[in-house]
Short mmCIF file of C-alpha atoms and ligand atoms in Angstrom, two decimals:
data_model
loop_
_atom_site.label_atom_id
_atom_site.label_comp_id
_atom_site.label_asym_id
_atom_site.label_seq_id
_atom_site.Cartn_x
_atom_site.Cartn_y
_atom_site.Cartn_z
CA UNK A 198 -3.36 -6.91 29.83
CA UNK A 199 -3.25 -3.91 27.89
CA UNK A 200 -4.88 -2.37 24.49
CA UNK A 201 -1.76 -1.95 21.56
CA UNK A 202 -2.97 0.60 19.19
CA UNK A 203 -0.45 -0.48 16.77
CA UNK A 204 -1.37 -1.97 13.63
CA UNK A 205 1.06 -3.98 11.48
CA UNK A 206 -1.27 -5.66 9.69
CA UNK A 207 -4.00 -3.47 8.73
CA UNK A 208 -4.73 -0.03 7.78
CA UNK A 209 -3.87 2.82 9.86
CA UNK A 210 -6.66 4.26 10.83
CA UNK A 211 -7.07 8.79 10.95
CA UNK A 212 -6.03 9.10 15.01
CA UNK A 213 -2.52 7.47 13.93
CA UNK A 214 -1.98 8.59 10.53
CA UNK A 215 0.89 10.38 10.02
CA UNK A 216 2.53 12.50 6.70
CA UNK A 217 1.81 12.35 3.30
CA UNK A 218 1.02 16.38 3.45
CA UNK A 219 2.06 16.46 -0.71
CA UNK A 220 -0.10 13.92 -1.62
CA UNK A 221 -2.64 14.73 0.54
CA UNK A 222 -2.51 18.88 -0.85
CA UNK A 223 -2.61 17.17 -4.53
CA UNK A 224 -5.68 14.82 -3.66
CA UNK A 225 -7.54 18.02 -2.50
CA UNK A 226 -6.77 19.82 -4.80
CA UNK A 227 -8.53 16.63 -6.78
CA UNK A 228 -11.35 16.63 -5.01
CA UNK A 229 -11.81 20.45 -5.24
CA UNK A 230 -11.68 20.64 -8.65
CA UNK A 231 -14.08 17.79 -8.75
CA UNK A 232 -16.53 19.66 -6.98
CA UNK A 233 -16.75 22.14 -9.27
CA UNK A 234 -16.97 19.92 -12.72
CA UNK A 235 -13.49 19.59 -13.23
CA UNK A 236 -12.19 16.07 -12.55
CA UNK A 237 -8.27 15.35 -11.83
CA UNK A 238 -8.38 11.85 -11.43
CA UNK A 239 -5.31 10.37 -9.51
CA UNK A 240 -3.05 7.47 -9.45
CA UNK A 241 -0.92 6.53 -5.76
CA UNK A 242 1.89 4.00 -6.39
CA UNK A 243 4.62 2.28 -3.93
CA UNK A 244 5.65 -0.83 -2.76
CA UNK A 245 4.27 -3.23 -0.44
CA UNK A 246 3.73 -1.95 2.89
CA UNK A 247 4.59 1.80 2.27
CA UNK A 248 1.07 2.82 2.86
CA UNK A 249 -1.38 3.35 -0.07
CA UNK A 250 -4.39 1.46 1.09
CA UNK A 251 -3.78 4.09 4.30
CA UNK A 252 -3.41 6.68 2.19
CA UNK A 253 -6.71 5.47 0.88
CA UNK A 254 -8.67 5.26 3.68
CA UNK A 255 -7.61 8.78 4.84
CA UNK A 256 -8.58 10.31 1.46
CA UNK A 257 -12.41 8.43 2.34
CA UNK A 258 -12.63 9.86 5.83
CA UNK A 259 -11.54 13.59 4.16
CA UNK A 260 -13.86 13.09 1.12
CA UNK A 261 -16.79 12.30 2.75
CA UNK A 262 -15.90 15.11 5.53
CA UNK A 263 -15.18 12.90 8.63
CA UNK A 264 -11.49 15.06 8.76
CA UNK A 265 -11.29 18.18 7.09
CA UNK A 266 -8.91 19.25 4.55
CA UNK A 267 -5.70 20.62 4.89
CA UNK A 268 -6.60 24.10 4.50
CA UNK A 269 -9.80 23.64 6.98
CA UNK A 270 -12.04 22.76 4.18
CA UNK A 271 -15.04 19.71 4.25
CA UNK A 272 -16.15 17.53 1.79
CA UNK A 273 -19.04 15.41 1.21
CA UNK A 274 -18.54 12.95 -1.36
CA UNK A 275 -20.52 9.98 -2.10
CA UNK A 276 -17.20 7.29 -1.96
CA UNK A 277 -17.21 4.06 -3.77
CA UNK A 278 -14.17 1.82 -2.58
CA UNK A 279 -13.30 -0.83 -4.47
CA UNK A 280 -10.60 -3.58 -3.77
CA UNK A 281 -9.67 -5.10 -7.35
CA UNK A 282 -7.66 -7.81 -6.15
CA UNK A 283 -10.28 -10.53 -6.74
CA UNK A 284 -11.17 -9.04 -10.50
CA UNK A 285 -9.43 -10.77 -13.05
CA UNK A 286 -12.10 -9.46 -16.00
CA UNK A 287 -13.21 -6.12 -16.79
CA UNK A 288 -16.71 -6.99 -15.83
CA UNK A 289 -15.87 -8.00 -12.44
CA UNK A 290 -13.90 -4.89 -12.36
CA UNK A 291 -17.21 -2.90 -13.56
CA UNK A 292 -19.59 -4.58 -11.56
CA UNK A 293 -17.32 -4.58 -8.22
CA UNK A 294 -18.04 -0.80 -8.66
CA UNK A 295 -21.92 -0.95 -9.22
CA UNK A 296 -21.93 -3.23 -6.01
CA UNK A 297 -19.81 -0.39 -4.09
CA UNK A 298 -22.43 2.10 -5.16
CA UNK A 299 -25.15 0.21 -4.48
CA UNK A 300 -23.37 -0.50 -0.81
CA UNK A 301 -22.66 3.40 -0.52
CA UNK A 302 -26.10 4.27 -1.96
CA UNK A 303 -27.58 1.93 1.21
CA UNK A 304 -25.60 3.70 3.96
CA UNK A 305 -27.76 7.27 2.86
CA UNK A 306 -31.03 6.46 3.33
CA UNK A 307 -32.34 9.94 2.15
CA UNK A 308 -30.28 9.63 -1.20
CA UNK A 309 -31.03 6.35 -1.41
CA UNK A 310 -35.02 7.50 -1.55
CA UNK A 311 -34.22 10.23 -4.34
CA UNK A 312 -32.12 7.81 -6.32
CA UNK A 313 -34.52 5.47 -6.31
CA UNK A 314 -34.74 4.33 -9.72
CA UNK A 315 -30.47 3.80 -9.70
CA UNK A 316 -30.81 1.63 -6.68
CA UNK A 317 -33.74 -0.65 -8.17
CA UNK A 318 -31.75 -0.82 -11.21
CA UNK A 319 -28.32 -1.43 -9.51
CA UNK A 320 -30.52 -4.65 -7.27
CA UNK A 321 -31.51 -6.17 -10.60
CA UNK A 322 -28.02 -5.90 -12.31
CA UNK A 323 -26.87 -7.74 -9.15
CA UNK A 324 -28.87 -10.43 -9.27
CA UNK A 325 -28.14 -10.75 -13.17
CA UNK A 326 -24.34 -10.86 -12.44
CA UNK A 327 -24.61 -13.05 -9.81
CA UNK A 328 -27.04 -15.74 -12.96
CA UNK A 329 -24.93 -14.37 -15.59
CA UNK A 330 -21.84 -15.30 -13.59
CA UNK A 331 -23.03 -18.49 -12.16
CA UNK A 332 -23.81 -19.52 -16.10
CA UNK A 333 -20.55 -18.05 -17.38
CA UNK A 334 -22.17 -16.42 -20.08
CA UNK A 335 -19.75 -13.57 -20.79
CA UNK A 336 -21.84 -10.16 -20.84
CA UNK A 337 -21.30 -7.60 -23.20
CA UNK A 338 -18.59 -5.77 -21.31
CA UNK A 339 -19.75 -2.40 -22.96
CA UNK A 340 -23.09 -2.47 -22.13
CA UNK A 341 -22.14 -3.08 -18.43
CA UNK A 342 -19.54 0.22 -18.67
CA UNK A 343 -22.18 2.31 -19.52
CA UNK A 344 -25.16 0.89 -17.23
CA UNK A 345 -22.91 1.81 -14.71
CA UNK A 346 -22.45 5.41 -16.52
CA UNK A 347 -26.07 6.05 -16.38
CA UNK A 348 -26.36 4.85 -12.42
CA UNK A 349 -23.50 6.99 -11.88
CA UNK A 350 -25.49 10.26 -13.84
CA UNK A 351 -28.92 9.26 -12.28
CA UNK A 352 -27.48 9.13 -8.82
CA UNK A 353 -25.88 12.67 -9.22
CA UNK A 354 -28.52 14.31 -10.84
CA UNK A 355 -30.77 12.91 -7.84
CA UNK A 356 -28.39 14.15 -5.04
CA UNK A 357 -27.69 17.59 -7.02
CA UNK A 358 -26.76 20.39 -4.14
CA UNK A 359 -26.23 17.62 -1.46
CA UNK A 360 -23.10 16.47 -2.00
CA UNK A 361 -19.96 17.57 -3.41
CA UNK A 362 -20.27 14.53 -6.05
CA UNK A 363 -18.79 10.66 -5.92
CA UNK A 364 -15.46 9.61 -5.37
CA UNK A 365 -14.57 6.05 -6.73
CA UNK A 366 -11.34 4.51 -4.83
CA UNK A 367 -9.73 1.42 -6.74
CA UNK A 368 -6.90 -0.33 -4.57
CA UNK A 369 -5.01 -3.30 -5.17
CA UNK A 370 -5.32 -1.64 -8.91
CA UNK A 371 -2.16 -3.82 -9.85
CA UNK A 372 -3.76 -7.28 -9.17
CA UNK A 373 -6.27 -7.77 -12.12
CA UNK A 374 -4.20 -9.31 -15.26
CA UNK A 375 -2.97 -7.69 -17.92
CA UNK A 376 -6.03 -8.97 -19.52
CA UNK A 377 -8.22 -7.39 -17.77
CA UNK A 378 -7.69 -4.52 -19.84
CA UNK A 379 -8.12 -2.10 -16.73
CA UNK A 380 -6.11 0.62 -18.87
CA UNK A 381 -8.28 0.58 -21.47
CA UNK A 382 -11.31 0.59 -19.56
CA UNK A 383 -10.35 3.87 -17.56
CA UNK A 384 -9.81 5.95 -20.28
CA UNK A 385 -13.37 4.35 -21.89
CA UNK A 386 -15.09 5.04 -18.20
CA UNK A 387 -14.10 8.77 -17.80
CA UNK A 388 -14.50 9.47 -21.23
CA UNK A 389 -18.13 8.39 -21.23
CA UNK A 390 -18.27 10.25 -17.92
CA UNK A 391 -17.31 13.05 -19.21
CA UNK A 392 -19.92 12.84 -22.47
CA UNK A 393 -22.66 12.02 -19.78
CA UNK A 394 -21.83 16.08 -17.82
CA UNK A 395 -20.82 13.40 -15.10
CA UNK A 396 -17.92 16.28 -13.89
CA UNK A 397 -18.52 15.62 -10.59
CA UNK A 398 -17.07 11.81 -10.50
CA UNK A 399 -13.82 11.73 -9.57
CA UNK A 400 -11.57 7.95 -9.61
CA UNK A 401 -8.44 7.66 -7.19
CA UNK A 402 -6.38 4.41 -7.04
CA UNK A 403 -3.70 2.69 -5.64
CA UNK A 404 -1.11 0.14 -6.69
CA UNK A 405 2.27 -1.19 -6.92
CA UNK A 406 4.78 0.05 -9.11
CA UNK A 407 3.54 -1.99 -11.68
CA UNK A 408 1.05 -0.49 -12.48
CA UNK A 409 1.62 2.16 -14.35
CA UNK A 410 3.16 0.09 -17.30
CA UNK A 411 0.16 -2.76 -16.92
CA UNK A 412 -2.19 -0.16 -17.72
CA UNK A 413 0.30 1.47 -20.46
CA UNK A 414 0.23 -2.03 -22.07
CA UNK A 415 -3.44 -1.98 -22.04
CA UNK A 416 -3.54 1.38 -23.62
CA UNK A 417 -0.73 3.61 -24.04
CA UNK A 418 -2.97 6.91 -23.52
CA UNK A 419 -4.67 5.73 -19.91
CA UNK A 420 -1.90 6.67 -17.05
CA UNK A 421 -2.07 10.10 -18.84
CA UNK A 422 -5.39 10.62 -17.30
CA UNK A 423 -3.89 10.37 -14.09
CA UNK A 424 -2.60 12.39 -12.10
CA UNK A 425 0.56 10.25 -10.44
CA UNK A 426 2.08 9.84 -6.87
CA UNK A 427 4.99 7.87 -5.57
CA UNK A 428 4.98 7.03 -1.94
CA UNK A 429 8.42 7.74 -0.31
CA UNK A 430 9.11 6.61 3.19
CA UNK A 431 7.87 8.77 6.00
CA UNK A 432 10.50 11.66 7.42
CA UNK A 433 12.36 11.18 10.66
CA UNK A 434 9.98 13.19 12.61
CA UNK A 435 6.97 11.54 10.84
CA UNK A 436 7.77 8.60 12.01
CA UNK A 437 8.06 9.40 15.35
CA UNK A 438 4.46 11.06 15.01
CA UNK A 439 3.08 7.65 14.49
CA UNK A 440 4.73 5.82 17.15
CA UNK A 441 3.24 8.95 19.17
CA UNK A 442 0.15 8.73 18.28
CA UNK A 443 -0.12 5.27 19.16
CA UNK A 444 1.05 5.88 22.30
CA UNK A 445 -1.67 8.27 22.83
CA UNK A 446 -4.63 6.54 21.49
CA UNK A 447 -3.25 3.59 24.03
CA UNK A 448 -3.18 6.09 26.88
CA UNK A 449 -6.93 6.94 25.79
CA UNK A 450 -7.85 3.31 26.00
CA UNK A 451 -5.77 1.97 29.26
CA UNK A 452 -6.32 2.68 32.51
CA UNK A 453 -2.79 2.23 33.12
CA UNK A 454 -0.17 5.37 31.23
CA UNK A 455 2.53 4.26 29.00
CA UNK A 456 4.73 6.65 28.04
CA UNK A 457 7.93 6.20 25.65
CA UNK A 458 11.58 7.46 26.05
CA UNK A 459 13.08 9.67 23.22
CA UNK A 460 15.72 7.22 22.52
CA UNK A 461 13.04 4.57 22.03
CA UNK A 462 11.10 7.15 19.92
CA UNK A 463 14.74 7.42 17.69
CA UNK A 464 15.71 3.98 17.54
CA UNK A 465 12.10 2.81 15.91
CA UNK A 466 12.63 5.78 13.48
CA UNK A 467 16.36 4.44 12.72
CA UNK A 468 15.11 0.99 12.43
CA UNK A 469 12.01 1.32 10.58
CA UNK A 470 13.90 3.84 7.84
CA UNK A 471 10.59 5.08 7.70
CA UNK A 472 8.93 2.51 6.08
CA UNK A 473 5.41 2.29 7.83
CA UNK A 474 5.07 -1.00 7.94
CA UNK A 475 8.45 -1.43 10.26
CA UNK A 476 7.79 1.57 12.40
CA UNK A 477 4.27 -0.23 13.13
CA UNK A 478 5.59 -3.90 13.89
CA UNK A 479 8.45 -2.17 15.76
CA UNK A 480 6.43 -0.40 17.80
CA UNK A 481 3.82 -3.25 18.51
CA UNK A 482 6.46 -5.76 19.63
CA UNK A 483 8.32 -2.92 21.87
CA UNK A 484 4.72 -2.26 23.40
CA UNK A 485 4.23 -6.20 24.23
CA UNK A 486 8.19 -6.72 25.47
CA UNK A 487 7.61 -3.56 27.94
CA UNK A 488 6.82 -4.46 31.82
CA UNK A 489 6.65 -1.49 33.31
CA UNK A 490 4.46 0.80 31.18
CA UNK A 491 7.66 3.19 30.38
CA UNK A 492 8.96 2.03 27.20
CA UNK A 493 12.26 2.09 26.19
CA UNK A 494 15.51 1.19 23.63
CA UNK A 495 15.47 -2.11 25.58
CA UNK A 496 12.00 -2.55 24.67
CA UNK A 497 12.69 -2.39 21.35
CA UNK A 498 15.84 -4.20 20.81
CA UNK A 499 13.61 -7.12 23.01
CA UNK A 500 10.67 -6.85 20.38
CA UNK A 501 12.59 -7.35 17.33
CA UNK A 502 14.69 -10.17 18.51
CA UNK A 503 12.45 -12.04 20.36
CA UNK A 504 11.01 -15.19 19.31
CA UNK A 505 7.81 -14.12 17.29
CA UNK A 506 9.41 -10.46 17.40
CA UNK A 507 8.84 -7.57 14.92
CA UNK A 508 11.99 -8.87 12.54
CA UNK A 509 10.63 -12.51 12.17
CA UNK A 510 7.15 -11.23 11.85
CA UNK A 511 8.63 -8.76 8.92
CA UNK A 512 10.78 -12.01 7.79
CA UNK A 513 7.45 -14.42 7.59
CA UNK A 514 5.65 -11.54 5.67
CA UNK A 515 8.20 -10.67 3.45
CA UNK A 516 11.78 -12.09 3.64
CA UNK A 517 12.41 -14.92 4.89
CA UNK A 518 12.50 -16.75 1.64
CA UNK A 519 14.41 -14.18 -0.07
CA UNK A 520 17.29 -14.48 2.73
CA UNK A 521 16.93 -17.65 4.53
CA UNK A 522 15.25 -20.26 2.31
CA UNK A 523 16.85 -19.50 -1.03
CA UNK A 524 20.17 -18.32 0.37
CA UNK A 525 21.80 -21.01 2.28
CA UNK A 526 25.24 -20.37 2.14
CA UNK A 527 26.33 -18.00 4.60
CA UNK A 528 28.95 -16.24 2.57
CA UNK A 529 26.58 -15.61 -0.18
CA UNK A 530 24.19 -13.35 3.22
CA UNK A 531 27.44 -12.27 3.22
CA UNK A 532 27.00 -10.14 -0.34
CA UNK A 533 23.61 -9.37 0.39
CA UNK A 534 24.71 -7.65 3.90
CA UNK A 535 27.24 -5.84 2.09
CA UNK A 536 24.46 -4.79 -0.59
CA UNK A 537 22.34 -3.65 2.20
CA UNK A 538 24.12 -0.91 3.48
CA UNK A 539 23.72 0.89 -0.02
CA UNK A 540 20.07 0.37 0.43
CA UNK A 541 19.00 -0.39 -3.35
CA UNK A 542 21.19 1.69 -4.82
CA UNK A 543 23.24 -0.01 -7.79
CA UNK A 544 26.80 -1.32 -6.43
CA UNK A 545 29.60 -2.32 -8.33
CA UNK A 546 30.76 -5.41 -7.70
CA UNK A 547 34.31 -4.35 -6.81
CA UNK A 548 33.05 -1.94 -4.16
CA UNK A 549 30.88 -5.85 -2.60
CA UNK A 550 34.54 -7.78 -3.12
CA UNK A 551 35.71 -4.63 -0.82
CA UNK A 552 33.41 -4.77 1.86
CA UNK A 553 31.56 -8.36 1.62
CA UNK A 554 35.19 -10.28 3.27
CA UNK A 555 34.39 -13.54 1.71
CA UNK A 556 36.72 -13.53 -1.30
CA UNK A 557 36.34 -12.35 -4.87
CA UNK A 558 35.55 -15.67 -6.40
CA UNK A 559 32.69 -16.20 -3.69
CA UNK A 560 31.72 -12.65 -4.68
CA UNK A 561 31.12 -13.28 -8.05
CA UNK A 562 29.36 -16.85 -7.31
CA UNK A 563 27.07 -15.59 -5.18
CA UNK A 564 25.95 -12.36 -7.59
CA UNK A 565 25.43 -15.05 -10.24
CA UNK A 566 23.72 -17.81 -7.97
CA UNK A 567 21.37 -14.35 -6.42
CA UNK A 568 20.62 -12.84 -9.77
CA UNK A 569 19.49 -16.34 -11.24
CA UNK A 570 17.30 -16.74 -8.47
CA UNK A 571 15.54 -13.76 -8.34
CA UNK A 572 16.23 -12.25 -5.27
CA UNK A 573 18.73 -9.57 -6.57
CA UNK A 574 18.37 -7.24 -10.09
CA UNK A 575 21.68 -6.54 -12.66
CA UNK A 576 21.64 -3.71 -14.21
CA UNK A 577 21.29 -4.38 -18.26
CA UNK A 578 23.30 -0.92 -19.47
CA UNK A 579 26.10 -1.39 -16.75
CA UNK A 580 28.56 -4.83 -16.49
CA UNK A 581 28.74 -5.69 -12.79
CA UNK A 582 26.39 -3.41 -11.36
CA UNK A 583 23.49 -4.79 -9.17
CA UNK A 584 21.25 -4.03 -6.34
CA UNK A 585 18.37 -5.46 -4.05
CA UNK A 586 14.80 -5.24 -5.15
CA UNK A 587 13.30 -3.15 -2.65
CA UNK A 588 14.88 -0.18 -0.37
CA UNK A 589 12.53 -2.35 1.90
CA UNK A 590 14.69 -5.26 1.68
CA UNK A 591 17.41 -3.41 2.75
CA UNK A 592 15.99 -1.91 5.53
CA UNK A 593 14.87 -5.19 6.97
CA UNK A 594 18.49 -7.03 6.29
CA UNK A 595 19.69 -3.62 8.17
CA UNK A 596 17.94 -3.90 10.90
CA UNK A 597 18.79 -7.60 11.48
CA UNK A 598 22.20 -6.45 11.95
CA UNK A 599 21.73 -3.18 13.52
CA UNK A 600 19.64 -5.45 16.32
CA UNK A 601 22.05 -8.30 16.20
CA UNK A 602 24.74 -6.15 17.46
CA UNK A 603 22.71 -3.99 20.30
CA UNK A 604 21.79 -7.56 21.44
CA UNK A 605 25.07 -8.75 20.99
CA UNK A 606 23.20 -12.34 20.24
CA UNK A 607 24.47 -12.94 17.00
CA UNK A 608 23.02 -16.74 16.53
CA UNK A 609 19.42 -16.24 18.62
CA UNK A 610 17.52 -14.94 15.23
CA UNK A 611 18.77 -16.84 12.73
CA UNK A 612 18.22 -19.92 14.52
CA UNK A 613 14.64 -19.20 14.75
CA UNK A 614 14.29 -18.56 11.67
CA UNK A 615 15.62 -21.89 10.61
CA UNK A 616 13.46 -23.35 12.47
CA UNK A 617 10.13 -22.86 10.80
N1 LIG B 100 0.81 7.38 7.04
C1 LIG B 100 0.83 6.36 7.92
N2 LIG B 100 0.91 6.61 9.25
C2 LIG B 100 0.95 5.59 10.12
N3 LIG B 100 0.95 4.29 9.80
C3 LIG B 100 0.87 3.97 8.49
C4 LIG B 100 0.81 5.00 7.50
N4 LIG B 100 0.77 4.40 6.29
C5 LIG B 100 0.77 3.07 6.53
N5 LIG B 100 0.83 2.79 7.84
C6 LIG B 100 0.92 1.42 8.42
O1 LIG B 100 1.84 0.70 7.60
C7 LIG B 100 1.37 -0.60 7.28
C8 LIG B 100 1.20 -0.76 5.79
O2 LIG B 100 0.21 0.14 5.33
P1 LIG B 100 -0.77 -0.15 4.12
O3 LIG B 100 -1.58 1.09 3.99
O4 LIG B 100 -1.47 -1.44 4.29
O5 LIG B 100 0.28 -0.24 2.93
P2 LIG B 100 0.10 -0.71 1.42
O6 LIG B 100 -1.35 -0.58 1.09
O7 LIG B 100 0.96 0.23 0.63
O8 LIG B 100 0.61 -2.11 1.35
C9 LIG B 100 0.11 -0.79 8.08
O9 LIG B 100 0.47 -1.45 9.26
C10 LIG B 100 -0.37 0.61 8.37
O10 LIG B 100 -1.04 0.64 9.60
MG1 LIG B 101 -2.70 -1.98 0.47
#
């Protein structure tokens, strides 16, 4: 038995974290200016599985000065993180954040001493959210925005000279409803910061594309005080770091050396398109298939494809009903096949009738039957343009039939898949 360092379904943690040197210059450059009174407050967008709650828990480990910064500099921030998924009102939202402090507040026992008062005020409004909740009585949702103002200004003013100032990380920023009115509260929150001298609070969060117009909707101003990253698939050679890196921390852990051929190192890159999600359940499954503690491209190929490989597990997660379940007819995979290899670019649908071989009546049948259901987008400005969703999508229909014919097993996946 043998320790796999790699993680498809959680965060990546520092050791294997690789890329994101843009984002990672602009959030120091955040946090810098944050120091020194000037908040930039930033926003990290992508889709599922690209790596923003990563991201995230990199940015905590460099604000609070566990890594230092790019250019060799250390932080110690006071960091607040938040996970807004459960928050459907803006007082959950507000008091999820007093809780986090409170938590934070608790791991620094000295600051936790000087900021006494904020900390006996931050138990009681606990134990009054937890009755007011348990009542549903709806509490004023301004007063709570500026109690947690004032904890916020009491617990800098008490740690003034220690610390570099507090850092409050919001992921899963998409999930609470449009109701929820999180736009609207931002801009309210870091105005009143700002009116309290509270320059050295800084807010970063993460989210999926949507976002950005959620919070536009709930006021048109609020993604303005943002400043705004998209998160692109990691480079070739990024990718490979990971995989790396893995393979180190395992080497750390194991008695027994593994070590990993280039061309396995290449094909996880190919495969994974650098989405960082792939390269991780690629690389997991190719660690489990190997035997002899050298792995290789047969690894790999045997990790996707086999039984409860990397491509089902990616399938379960994400696909499968997109591909299997709501696409039965085989010619109609056909199209989306075809679709795949121009990623999520728009396609015309003369260029699918080209290269799908089923038939231009099946063609068009199948871009109506995919549309309706969801699982493919038309473009409104263009007739008889249309893509996939997500590049993600395509990656993972890619890879199917990238694997599929290094295996030369056509029928083995599908047939699992079926099956469940
Ligand atoms: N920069 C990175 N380096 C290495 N692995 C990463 C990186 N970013 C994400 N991952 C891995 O990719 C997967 C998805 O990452 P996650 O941060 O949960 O994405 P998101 O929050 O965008 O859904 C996880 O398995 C994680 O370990
Ligand atoms: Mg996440």
């Amino acid at each position: 038995m043998k320790f796999n360092p790699f993680k498809p379904n959680s965060m990546a943690g520092p050791g294997m974290f690789s890329g994101r040197f843009d984002e990672l210059q602009t959030i120091e450059k955040c946090l810098f200016q944050t120091r020194h009174g000037n908040p930039q407050h930033f926003l990290i967008e992508g889709e599922r599985g690209i790596g923003k709650s990563s991201l995230l828990l990199f940015v905590n480990a460099l604000a609070t000065g566990t890594v230092a910064g790019l250019s060799g500099g250390s932080y110690s921030f006071l960091v607040i993180s938040v996970d807004l998924s459960q928050c459907d009102t803006v007082s959950r939202i507000v008091r999820e954040i007093g809780v986090g402090l409170k938590g934070a507040l608790s791991e620094r026992t000295q600051l936790k001493e000087k900021a006494k008062a904020v900390w006996e005020f931050l138990t009681n409004w606990e134990v009054l959210g937890v009755r007011y909740h348990r009542e549903e009585v709806n509490i004023d949702e301004g007063t709570l925005a500026s109690d947690l103002v004032h904890s916020i200004a009491g617990t800098l003013e008490s740690s003034k000279g220690e610390m570099d100032g507090i850092l409050i990380l919001l992921d899963e920023a998409d999930r609470p409803p449009e109701d929820a009115q999180l736009g609207a509260f931002l801009k309210l929150f870091t105005e009143r910061l700002q009116r309290k001298d509270c320059g050295n609070c800084v807010i970063g969060m993460a989210g999926l594309p949507t976002l950005i117009p959620k919070m536009r909707a709930s006021h048109e101003s609020s993604p303005r005080v943002f400043e705004t990253m998209t998160l692109a698939p990691l480079e070739r050679h990024e990718s490979s770091s990971v995989v790396e890196a893995g393979i180190k921390i395992a080497n750390e852990t194991n008695p027994i050396q593994t070590s990993i051929s280039p061309d396995a190192l290449e094909l996880i890159s190919v495969l994974s398109e650098g989405y960082p999600h792939f390269i991780q359940q690629f690389a997991y499954c190719a660690f489990e298939a190997d035997r002899d503690n050298s792995l290789d491209a047969t690894d790999v190929v045997e990790g996707a494809f086999s039984e409860n490989g990397a491509l089902a597990q990616l399938g379960h997660k994400y696909f499968n009903k997109m591909y299997f379940e709501n696409v039965t007819s085989e010619s109609y995979r056909s199209v989306l096949n075809a679709m795949a290899r121009h990623g999520n670019e728009w396609v015309n649908r003369k260029v699918l009738i080209e290269e799908a071989n089923v038939g231009a009546f099946i063609v068009g049948n199948a871009l109506r039957a995919l549309t309706e259901r969801e699982i493919i987008i038309q473009d409104s400005s263009r007739r008889g343009y249309y893509k996939l969703p997500t590049q993600s999508f395509a990656t993972w229909i890619n890879a199917i039939k990238s694997v599929e014919e290094k295996a030369g097993k056509d029928a083995v996946f599908r047939g699992n898949a079926e099956a469940d």
